[in-house]
Each structure stands twice: as C-alpha cells, then as structure tokens.
mmCIF file of C-alpha atoms in Angstrom:
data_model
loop_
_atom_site.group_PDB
_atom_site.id
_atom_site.type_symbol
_atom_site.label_atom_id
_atom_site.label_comp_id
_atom_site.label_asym_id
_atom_site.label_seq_id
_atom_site.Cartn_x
_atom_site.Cartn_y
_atom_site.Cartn_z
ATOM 1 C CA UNK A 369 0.000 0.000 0.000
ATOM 2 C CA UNK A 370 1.281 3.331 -1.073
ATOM 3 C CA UNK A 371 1.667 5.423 2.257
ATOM 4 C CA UNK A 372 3.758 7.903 4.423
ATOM 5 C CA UNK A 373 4.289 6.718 8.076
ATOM 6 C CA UNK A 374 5.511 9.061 10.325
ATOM 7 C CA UNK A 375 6.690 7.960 13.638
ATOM 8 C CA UNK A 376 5.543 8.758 16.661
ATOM 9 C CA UNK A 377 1.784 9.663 16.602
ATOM 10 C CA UNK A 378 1.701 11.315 19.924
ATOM 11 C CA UNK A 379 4.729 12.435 21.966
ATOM 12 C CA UNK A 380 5.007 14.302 25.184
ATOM 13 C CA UNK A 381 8.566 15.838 26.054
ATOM 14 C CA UNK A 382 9.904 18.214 28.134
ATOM 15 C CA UNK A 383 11.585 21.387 26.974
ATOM 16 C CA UNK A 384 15.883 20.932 26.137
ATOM 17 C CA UNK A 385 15.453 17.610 25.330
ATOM 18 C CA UNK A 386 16.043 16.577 21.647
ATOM 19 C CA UNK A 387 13.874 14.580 20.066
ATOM 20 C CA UNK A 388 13.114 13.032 16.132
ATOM 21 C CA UNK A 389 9.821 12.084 14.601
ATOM 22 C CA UNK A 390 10.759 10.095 11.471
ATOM 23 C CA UNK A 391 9.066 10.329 8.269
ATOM 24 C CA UNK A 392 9.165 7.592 5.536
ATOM 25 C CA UNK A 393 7.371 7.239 2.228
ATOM 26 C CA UNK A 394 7.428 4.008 -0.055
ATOM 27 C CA UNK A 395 6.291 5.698 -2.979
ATOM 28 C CA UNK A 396 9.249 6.310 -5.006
ATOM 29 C CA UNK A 397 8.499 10.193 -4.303
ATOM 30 C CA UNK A 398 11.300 13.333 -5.063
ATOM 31 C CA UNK A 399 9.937 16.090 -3.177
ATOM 32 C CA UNK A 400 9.238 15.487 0.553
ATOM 33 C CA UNK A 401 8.130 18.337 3.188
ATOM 34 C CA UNK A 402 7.335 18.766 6.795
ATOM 35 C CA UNK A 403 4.228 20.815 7.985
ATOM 36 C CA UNK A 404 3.307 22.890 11.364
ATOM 37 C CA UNK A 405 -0.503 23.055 11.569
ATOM 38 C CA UNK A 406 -1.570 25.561 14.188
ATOM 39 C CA UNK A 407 -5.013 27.252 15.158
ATOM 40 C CA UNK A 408 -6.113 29.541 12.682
ATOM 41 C CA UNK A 409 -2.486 29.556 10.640
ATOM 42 C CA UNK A 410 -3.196 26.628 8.356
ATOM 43 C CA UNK A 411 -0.163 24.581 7.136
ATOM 44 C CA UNK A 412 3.090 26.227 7.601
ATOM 45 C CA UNK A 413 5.787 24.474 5.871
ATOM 46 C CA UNK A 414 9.174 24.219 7.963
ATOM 47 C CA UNK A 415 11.561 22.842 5.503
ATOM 48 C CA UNK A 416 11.214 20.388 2.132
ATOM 49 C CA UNK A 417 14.003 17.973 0.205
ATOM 50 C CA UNK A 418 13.270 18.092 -3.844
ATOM 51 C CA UNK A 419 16.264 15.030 -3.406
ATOM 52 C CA UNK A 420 18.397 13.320 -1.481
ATOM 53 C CA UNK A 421 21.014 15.047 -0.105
ATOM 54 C CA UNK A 422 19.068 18.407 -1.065
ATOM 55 C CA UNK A 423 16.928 20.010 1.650
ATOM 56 C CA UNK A 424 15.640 24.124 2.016
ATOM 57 C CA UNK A 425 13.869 25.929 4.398
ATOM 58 C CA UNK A 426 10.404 26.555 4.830
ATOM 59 C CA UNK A 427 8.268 29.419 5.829
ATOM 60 C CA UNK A 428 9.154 28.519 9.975
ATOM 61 C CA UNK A 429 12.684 26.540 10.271
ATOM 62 C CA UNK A 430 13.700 28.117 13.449
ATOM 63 C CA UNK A 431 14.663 25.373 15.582
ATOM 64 C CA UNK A 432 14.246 22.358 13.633
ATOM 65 C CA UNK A 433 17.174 20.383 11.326
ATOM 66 C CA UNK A 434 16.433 17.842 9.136
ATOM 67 C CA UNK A 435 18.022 16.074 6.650
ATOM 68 C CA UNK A 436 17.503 13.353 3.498
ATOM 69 C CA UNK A 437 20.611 10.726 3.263
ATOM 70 C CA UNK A 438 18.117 8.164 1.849
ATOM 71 C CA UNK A 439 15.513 8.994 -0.759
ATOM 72 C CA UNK A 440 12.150 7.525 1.137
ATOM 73 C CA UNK A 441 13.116 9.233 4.965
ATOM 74 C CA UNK A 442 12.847 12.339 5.969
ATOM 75 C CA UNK A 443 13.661 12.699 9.563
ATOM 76 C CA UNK A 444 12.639 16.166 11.585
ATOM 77 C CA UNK A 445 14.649 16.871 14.446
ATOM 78 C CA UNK A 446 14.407 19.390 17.421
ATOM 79 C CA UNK A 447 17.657 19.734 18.916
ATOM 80 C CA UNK A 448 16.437 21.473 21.971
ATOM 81 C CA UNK A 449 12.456 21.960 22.028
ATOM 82 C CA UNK A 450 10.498 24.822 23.206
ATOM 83 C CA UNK A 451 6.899 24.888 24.553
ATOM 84 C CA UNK A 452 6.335 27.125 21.276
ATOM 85 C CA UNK A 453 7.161 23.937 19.358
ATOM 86 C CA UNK A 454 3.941 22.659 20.762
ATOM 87 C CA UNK A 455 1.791 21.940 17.479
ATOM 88 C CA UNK A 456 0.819 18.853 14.970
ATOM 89 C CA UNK A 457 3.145 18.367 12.565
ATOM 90 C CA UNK A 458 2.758 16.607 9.093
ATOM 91 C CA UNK A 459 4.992 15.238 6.568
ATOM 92 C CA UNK A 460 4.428 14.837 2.846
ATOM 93 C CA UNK A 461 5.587 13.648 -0.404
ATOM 94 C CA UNK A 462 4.454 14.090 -4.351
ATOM 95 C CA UNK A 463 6.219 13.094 -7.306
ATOM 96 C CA UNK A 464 7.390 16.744 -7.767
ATOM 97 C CA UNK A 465 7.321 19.542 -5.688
ATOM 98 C CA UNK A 466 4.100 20.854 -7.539
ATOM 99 C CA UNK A 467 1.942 17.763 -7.365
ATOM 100 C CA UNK A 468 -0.074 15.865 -5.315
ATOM 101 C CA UNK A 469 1.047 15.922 -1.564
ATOM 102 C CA UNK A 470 0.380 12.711 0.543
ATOM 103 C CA UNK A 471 0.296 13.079 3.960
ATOM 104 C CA UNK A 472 1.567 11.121 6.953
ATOM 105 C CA UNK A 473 -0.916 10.608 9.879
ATOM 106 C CA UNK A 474 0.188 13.660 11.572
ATOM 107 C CA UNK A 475 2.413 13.480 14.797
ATOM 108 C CA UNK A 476 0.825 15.757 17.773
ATOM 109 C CA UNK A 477 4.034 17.012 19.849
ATOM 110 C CA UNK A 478 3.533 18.763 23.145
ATOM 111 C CA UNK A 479 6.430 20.614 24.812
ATOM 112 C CA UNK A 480 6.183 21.316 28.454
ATOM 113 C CA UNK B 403 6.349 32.880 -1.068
ATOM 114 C CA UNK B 404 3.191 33.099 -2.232
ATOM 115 C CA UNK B 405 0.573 34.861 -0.072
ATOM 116 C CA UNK B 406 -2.534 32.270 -0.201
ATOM 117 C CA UNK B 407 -6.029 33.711 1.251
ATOM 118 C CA UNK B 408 -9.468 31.854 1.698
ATOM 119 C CA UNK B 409 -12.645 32.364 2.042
ATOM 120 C CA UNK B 410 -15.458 32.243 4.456
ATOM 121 C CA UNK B 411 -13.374 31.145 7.157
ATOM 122 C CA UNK B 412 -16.145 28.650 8.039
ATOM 123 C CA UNK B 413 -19.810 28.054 6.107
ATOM 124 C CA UNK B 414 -22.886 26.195 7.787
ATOM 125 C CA UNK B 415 -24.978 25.066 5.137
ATOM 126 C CA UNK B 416 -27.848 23.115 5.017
ATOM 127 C CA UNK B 417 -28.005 19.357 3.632
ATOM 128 C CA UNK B 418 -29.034 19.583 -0.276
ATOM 129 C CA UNK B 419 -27.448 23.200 -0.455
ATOM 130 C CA UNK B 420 -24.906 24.071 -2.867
ATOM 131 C CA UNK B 421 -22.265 25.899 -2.103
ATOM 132 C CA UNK B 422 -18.580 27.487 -3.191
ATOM 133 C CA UNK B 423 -15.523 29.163 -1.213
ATOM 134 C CA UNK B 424 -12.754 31.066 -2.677
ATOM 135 C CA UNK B 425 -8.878 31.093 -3.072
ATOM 136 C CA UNK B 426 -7.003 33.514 -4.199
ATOM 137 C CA UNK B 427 -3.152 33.669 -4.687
ATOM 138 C CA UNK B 428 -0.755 36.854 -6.153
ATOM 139 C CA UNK B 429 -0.927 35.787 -9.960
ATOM 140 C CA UNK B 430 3.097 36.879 -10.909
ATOM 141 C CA UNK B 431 5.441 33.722 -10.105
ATOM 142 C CA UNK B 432 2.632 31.136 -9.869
ATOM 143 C CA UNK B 433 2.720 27.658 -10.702
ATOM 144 C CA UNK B 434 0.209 25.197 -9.506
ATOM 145 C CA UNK B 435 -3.072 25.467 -7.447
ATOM 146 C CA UNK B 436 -4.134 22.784 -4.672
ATOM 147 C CA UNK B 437 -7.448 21.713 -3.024
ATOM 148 C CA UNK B 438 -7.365 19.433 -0.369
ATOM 149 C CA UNK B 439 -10.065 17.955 2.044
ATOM 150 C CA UNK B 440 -9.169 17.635 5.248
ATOM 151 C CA UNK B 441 -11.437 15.693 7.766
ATOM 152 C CA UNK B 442 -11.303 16.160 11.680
ATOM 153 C CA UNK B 443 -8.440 13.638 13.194
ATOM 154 C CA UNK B 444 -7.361 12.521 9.480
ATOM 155 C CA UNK B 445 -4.752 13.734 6.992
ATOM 156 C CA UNK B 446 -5.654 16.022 4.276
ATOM 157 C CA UNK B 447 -6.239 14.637 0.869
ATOM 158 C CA UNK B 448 -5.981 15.879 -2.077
ATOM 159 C CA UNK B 449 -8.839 16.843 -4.351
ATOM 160 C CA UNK B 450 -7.269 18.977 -7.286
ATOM 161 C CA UNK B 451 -3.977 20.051 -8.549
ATOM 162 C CA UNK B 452 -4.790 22.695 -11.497
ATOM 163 C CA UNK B 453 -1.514 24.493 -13.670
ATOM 164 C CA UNK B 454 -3.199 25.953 -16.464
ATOM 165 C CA UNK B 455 -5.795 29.029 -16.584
ATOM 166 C CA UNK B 456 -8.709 28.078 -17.143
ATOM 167 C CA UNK B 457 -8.769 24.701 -16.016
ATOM 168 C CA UNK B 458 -11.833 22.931 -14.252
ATOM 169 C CA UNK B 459 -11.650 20.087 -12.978
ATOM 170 C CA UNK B 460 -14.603 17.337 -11.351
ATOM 171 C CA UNK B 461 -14.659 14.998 -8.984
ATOM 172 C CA UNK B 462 -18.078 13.620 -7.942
ATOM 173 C CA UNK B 463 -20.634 16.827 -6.760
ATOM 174 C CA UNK B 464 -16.960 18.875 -6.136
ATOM 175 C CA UNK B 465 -15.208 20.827 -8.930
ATOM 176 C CA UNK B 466 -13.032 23.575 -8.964
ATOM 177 C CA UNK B 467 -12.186 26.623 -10.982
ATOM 178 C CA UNK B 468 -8.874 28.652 -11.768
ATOM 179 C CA UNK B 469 -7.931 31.949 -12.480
ATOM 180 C CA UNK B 470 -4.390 32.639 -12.901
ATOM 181 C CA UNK B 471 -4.419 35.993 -14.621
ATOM 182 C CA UNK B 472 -6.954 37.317 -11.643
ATOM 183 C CA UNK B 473 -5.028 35.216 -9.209
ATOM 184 C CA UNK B 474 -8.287 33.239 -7.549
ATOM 185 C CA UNK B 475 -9.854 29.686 -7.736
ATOM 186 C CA UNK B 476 -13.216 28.760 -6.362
ATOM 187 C CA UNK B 477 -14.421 25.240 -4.834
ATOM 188 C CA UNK B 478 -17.903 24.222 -5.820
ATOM 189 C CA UNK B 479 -20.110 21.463 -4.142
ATOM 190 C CA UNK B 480 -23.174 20.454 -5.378
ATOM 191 C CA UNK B 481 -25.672 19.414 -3.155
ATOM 192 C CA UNK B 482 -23.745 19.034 0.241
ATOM 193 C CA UNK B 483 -24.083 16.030 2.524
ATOM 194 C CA UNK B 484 -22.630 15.467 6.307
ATOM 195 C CA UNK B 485 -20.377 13.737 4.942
ATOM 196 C CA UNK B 486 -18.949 16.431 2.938
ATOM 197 C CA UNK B 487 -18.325 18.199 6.501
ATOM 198 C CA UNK B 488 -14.565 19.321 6.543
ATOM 199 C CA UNK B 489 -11.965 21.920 6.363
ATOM 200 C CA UNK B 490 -11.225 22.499 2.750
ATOM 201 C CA UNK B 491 -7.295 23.765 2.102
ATOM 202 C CA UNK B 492 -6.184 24.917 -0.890
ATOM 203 C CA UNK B 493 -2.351 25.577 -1.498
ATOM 204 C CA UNK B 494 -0.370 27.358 -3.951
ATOM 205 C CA UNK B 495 3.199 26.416 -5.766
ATOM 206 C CA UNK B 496 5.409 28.842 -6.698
ATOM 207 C CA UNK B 497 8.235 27.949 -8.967
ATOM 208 C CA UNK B 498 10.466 29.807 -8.190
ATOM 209 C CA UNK B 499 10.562 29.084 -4.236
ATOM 210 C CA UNK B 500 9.844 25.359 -4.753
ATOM 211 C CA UNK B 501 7.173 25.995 -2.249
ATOM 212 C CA UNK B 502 3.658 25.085 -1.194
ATOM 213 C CA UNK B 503 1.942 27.763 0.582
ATOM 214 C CA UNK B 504 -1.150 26.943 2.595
ATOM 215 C CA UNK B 505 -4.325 28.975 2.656
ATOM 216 C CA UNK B 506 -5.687 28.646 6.224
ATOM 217 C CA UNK B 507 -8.480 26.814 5.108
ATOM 218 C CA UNK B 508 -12.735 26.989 5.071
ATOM 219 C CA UNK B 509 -14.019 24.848 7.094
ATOM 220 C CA UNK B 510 -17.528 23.573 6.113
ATOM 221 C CA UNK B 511 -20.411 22.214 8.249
ATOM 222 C CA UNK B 512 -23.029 20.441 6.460
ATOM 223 C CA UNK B 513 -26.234 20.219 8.922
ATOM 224 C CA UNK B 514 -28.870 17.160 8.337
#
C-alpha cells in the first residue's frame, strides 16, 4: 500500500530535550516536506528535500534540522524543544514539488 | 512565497445546499493550485492540482475553478451532505521558491 508513516503519533517531552519524529514514504516520491498546523495559521511548511542530499527551508525553520541521506526518509529533528514547538506536525511527499502531496498521519508534539 | 487567502473562514450550510468558497493567490510567479479535504483527526487529501488558466476540474458533486491571470480559484459542491463536513485547504506552488503555501483553510459544516 502506497503510504507515508511518520513515527511517533503522539509524543510528550519536556523542553531541552532533543527529540526526532521520522518520516518515511514508499512511494518512489522526489519532493518530501514537513508541515506545522496551528489554530487559525493553516499549514506552515518548515523545511522540504526536492532530493536526497538536497533540503531548504520553509516558511518557519527556526529550531528544527532535518536532513535526506536516503531517498524515502525524511527525519525532523528538534535539537532542543520549546513549549512554542507545541503543534501537529505533518509530513508529505508528491512526485514533484508541484503535485499531489500525501500526507503522513500527523504526529501531535507537546512541549512542556 | 506566495501569499494564499481563503474564504469564508467557516460556512454552515444546510443538507441539499450548494455551495462554493474562494482562493485567491498573487498571480506573478505562480505555478500550480491545490485543493485538499481535510477531515477532523485525518490527513488532508488531495482533491485537485490545477496548472493551467482556465482549467476545471470534477470529482463527484466537487469541482473547482482557476484563475491565474486574476489570481483566484473557487471550490464548488453540489448538493452538500454530512459527509462532505470538513476543512477544505487549498495551497499554492510557486516555482520559483519550490514551495507550497497553505491557505488557512474553510471549514464547512453540512447540517442534516
């Protein structure tokens, strides 16, 4: 089944300690991305890979890192989380940066 | 970046209505327009991905518009059900930022 997983689903941390949700996809896909879904902002997208090995930031990349050493993960890591990192987060992949996304399930972090 | 705005922010309507929401997008450096239906505690989906102006495109009772040279789509449904309840998202692509910008969504309510 075509899919993105992204690993955990729910995770509860406290704030300094680093932490990585995972993100694969076993679709073959180019372009992968990483969302921040707030109240009333919509998806805001934090970084996106159009390869491996090629990665860019998003509209909000302050204090996350990710990076793309194999085509079908896309890891997002917070080095040292604050309670402002407190949000659901989704990752995605299309063909091409310009097509269809697929989302993961979503991943709901809360900092405290 | 593009700067993606929606319309109503949230519609009740009643079952059997008919009803559309808007999107609109800065029409210099676009390069693709996304819907996507996104259902409480799932992942959005896609609906439409539209490039050209012009375009329409059908799926079901839901089709969608686009505008590039005004810079706005619009989301029809035809006779709403319940089941059509969701938040409806629709994205733009610029090409030359690589990026998919979020609108912060409609969110429908169809009541029985």
């Amino acid at each position: 089944e075509a899919q993105v997983t992204q690993n955990p689903r729910y995770l509860i941390t406290v704030t300094g300690k680093k932490l990585t949700v995972t993100c694969s996809q076993n679709m073959n896909h180019e372009y992968m991305s990483w969302y921040r879904q707030d109240p009333g902002l919509g998806l805001r997208q934090i970084y996106y890979s159009m390869n491996v090995e090629v990665t860019d930031k998003g509209d909000v990349p302050e204090g996350y890192k990710v990076s793309r050493k194999e085509k079908r993960n896309f890891p997002l890591i917070l080095e040292s989380p604050s309670p402002n990192q407190t949000s659901l987060y989704f990752c995605a992949s299309s063909p091409t940066g310009a097509g269809e996304q697929y989302f993961g399930p979503g991943t709901r972090l809360t900092v405290t | 970046i593009l700067n993606v705005e929606q319309s109503p922010q949230s519609l009740h309507v009643q079952e059997g209505d008919s009803t559309n929401f808007t999107c609109s997008f800065p029409s210099s450096n676009f390069y693709a327009l996304h819907w996507y239906r996104w259902e409480t505690a799932k992942s959005p989906e896609a609906l439409f991905v539209m490039t050209l102006n012009g375009d329409e495109k059908k799926k079901g009772r839901i089709s969608a518009t686009l505008n590039t040279k005004e810079g706005y789509s619009y989301l029809y449904i035809k006779g709403s059900q319940p089941e059509d309840s969701a938040t409806y998202l629709c994205a733009g692509f610029s090409g030359s930022a690589r990026q998919l910008t979020f609108g912060s969504g409609t969110q429908l309510t169809v009541l029985p």
